[in-house]
Each structure stands twice: as C-alpha cells, then as structure tokens.
XYZ file of C-alpha atoms in Angstrom:
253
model
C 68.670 37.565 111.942
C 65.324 38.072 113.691
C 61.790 38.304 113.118
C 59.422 41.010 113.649
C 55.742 40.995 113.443
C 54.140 44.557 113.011
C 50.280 45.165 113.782
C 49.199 48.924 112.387
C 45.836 49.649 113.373
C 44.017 51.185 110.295
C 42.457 53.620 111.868
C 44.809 54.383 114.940
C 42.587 53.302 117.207
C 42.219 49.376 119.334
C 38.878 48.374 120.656
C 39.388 44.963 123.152
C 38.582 43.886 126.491
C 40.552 41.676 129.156
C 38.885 38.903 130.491
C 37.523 40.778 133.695
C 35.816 43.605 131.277
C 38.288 46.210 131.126
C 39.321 47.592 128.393
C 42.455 47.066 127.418
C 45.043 49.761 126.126
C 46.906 48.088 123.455
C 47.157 44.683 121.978
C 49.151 42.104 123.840
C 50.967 39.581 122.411
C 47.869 36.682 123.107
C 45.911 39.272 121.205
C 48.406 38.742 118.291
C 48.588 34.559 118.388
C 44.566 34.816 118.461
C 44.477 36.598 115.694
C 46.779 34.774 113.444
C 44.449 31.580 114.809
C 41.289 32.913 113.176
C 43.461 33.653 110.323
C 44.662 29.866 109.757
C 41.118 28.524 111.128
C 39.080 30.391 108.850
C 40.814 32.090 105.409
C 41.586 30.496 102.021
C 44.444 28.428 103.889
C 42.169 26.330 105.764
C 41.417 23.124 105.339
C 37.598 21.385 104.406
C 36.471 18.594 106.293
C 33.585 16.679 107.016
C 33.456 18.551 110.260
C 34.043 21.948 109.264
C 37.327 23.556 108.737
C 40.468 22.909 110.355
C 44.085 24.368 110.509
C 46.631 23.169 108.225
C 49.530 21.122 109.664
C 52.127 23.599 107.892
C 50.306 26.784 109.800
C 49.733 24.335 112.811
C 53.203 24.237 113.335
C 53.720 27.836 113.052
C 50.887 28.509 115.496
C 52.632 26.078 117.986
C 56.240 28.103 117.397
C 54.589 31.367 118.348
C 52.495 29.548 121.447
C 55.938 28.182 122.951
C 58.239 31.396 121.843
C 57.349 34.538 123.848
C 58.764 37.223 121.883
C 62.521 39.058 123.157
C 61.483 42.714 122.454
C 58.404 44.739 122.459
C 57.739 48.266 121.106
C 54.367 50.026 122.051
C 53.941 53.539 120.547
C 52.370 56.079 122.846
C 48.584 55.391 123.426
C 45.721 57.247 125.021
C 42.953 54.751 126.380
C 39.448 57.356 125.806
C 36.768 56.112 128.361
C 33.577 58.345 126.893
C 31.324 57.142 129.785
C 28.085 57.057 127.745
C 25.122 55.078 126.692
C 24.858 53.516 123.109
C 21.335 52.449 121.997
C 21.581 49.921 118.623
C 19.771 47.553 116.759
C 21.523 44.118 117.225
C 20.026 42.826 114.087
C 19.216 39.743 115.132
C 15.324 38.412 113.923
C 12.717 37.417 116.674
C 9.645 35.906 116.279
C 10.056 37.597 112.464
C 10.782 41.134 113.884
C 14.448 42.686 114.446
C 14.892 43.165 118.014
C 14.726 46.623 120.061
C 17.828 48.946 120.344
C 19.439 47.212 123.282
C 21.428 50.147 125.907
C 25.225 49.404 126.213
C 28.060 51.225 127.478
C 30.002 53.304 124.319
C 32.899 51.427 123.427
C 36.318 52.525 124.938
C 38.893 52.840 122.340
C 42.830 53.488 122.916
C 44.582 55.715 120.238
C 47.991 54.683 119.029
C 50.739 56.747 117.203
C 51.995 54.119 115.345
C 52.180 50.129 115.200
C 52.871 47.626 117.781
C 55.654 45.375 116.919
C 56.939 41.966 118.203
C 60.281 40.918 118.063
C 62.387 37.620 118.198
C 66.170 37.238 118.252
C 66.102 33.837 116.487
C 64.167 33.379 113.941
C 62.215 29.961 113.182
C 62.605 27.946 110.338
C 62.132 29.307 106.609
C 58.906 26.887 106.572
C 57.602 28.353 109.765
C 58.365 32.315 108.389
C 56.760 31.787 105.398
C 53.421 30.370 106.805
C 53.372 33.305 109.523
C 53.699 35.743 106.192
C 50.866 34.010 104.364
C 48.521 33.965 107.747
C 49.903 37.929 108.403
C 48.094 39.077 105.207
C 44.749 36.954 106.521
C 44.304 39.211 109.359
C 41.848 41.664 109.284
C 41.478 42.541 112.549
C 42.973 42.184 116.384
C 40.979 42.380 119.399
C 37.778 43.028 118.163
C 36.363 43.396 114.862
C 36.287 47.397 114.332
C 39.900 47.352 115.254
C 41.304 46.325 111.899
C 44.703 46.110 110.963
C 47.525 45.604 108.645
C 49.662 42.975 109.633
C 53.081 42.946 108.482
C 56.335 40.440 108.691
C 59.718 41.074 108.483
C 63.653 39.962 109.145
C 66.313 42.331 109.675
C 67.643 43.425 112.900
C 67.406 47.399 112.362
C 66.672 49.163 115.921
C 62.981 49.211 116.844
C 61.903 52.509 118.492
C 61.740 52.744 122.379
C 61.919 49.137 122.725
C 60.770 46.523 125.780
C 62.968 43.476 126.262
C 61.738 40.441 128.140
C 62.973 40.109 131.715
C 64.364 37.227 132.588
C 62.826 34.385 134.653
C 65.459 35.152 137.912
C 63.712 38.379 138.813
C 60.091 37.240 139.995
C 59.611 41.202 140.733
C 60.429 43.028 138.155
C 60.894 46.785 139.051
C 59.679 49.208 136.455
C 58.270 46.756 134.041
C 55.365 45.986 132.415
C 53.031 42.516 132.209
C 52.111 41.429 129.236
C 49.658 38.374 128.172
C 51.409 35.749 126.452
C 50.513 32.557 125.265
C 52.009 29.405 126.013
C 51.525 26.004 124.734
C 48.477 24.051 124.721
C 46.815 27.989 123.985
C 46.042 26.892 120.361
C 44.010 23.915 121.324
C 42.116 26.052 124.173
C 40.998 28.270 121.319
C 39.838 25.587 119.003
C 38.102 24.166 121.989
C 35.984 27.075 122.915
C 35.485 27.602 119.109
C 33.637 24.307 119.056
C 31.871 25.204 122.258
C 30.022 28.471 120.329
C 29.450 26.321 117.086
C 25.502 25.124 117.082
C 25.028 21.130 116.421
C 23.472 21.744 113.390
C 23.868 24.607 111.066
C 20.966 26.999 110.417
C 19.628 25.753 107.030
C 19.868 28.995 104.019
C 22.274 30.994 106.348
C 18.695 31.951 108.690
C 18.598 32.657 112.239
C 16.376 30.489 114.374
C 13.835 32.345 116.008
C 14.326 33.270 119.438
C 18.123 33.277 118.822
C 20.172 35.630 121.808
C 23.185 37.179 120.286
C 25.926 35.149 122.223
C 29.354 36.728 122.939
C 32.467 34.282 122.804
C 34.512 34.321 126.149
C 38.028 34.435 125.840
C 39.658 31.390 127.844
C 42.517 31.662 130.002
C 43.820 28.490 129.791
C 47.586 28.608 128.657
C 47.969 32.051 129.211
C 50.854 33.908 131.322
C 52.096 37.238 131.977
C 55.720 37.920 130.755
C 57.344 41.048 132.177
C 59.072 43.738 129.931
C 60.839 46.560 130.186
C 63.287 48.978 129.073
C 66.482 47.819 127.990
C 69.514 49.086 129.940
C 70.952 50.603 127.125
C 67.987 53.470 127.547
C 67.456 53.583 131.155
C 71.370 54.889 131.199
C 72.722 55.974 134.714
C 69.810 58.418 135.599
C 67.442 55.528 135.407
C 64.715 55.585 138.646
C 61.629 53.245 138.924
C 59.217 56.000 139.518
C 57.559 59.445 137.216
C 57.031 61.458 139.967
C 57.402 62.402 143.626
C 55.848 64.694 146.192
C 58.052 67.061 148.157
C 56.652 67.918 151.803
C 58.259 71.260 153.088
C-alpha cells in the first residue's frame, strides 16, 4: 500500500523563496520535510529540556525516514507564479531605542496560485510507528514555505490514481529529457536544520518576552547542506506514443 502526503494551501496561494532569492513556484519536497521539522521541534509533541526543546526520538525517526526516502510520485496542480513588481512600505514592529521603527521599502511579495494540493507519494510505506508519527506531526503544520502560506496537511494510504502524476527518474539517466528538478532532502538534512536553528537562537533569552533595544529583525537562511535535486517526470503511461520533449516550435517558410 503506499503513502501519500497532501499539502492544500488555505488560501490557494504559496509565498517562498529558493536560496538565491527567487521565488519559488510551488513547494518542493525539502519545503515539505522542513515543515514537518518545525512541527516536531516546536508543537505539543516536543520535548522540554534544560536546553530548550528538542525532537522526540519516535518523530526523530520519522524525520530521518522522510530525509533518506525521496518520494516515487509527484502531483503539482497547475500554478501561476504572479510577480507584481512593486514597492511595499511596513512597519516591522520591532522597538528601538523605545520607538517602533520606520516603514522599511521592500519588494511586494510574489505569490504562485495553485488549483489544488500538492501531493507526495511513496510506493512502500514505512512502518505503522513511523505513519502514525508523520499523521500526528501532519496536523502540527500550519504553514510551508513561509508563514502567510498556510496549509492543511493531510496523510493517507491507499493506492487510488493521483491526478497528472510525476514519477522519479531513475539514477541511470543523468539527463533527464523533459523532466523536472525538484529539491529533496537527504540524510544528515535534519541535523543541518537543527544546527542553523541554534545558530539564530540568542545566548540568553530576552527576560518578560521584550526585545532588546537596538534589535535588527534577522531573517533565517535556509542551508543547503544535504540537499539534492531529484528529477521527475511524466510517467510513460501519459506521455503515450505522441510524446515529444518540447511545447512548441517555430516554422521558417
């Protein structure tokens, strides 16, 4: 039977940026694994130590399935990536000196607009133990990429058709024709995101939940360590016999 993890953006539309700044038109599956991190690192299944919280062996282990297990099959819904190229001016709300800062200028955000959910799927599932944790983390998330793209995250087993589906390319064909790259985790990715998490985290907490003064707002890089791209594509079963690696063509009389 196999597993299927289904991310519906609440509002149709995904807000997140690659690592070089571009925006990026739907979530990818290290977009997925991060998010199901901040769900084990930081909900009601965490764990309280002396330093902090910390992840939970049993959603450890299911964090360290989905780092090592790209998924077989992809389905992306048709998306629209909308570039408005204008200036936002907002308050940051961040204190200085006992005053909120000015409106700062920044580029409107770029959104992408989905017609439906983006869904991973894998042929095998794990264990029960490991399907169950990845159910209780799945109703944790509240959001993938960033923040204003929230979500409903949803999994399931069966092995009912998913709708214009991607499967993985296998490892012989190091050039994929007609395919599409995809970030994926791979192991070690889990401990590169708890590391850069402790990076961000001040030595001391402010005291009463204030901001020190002369605090900069400070933006979290995403890491690339453990990272690959994994190629999908159409399976053959849709390309049929009329199948061509290109959309268009230019006819010269």
């Amino acid at each position: 039977m196999s597993l299927t993890i289904s991310a519906r953006l609440v509002l149709w539309t995904y807000h997140g940026l690659s690592p070089s700044g571009t925006p990026e038109p739907f979530p990818e599956t290290d977009r997925l694994f991060s998010a199901f991190v901040a769900a084990a690192g930081a909900g009601p299944y965490a764990e309280h130590t002396d330093a902090g919280l910390r992840i939970a062996a049993p959603y450890r282990r299911a964090l360290e399935w989905l780092e090592s297990t790209p998924p077989d099959r992809l389905a992306v819904p048709d998306h629209n990536l909308n570039t408005p190229g204008v200036t936002a001016y907002r308050l940051s709300g961040l204190l200085d000196r006992g005053n909120y800062s000015s409106p700062v200028a920044k580029d409107a955000l770029a959104r992408s607009s989905l017609a439906g959910p983006v869904s991973w799927r894998w042929d095998t599932e794990p264990s029960p133990e490991i399907v169950a944790a990845l159910r209780e983390l799945a109703a944790e998330v509240a959001y993938i990429g960033e923040a204003n793209s929230t979500v409903v995250v949803d999994v399931s087993q069966g092995d009912d058709p998913l709708a214009d589906e991607l499967e993985k390319v296998g490892s012989g064909e190091p050039f994929p024709t007609a395919s599409v790259p995809i970030s994926t985790p791979q192991p070690g990715r889990l401990t590169a995101l708890e590391a850069a998490h402790a990076s961000l985290r001040p030595p001391i907490p402010p005291s009463d939940g204030k901001i020190a003064l002369g605090e900069a707002e400070r933006v979290a890089v995403r890491p690339g360590d453990a990272l690959a791209l994994t190629w999908y594509r159409r399976a053959a079963k849709q390309l049929g016999s009329t199948f061509m690696p290109w959309d268009g063509v230019i006819v010269l009389e």
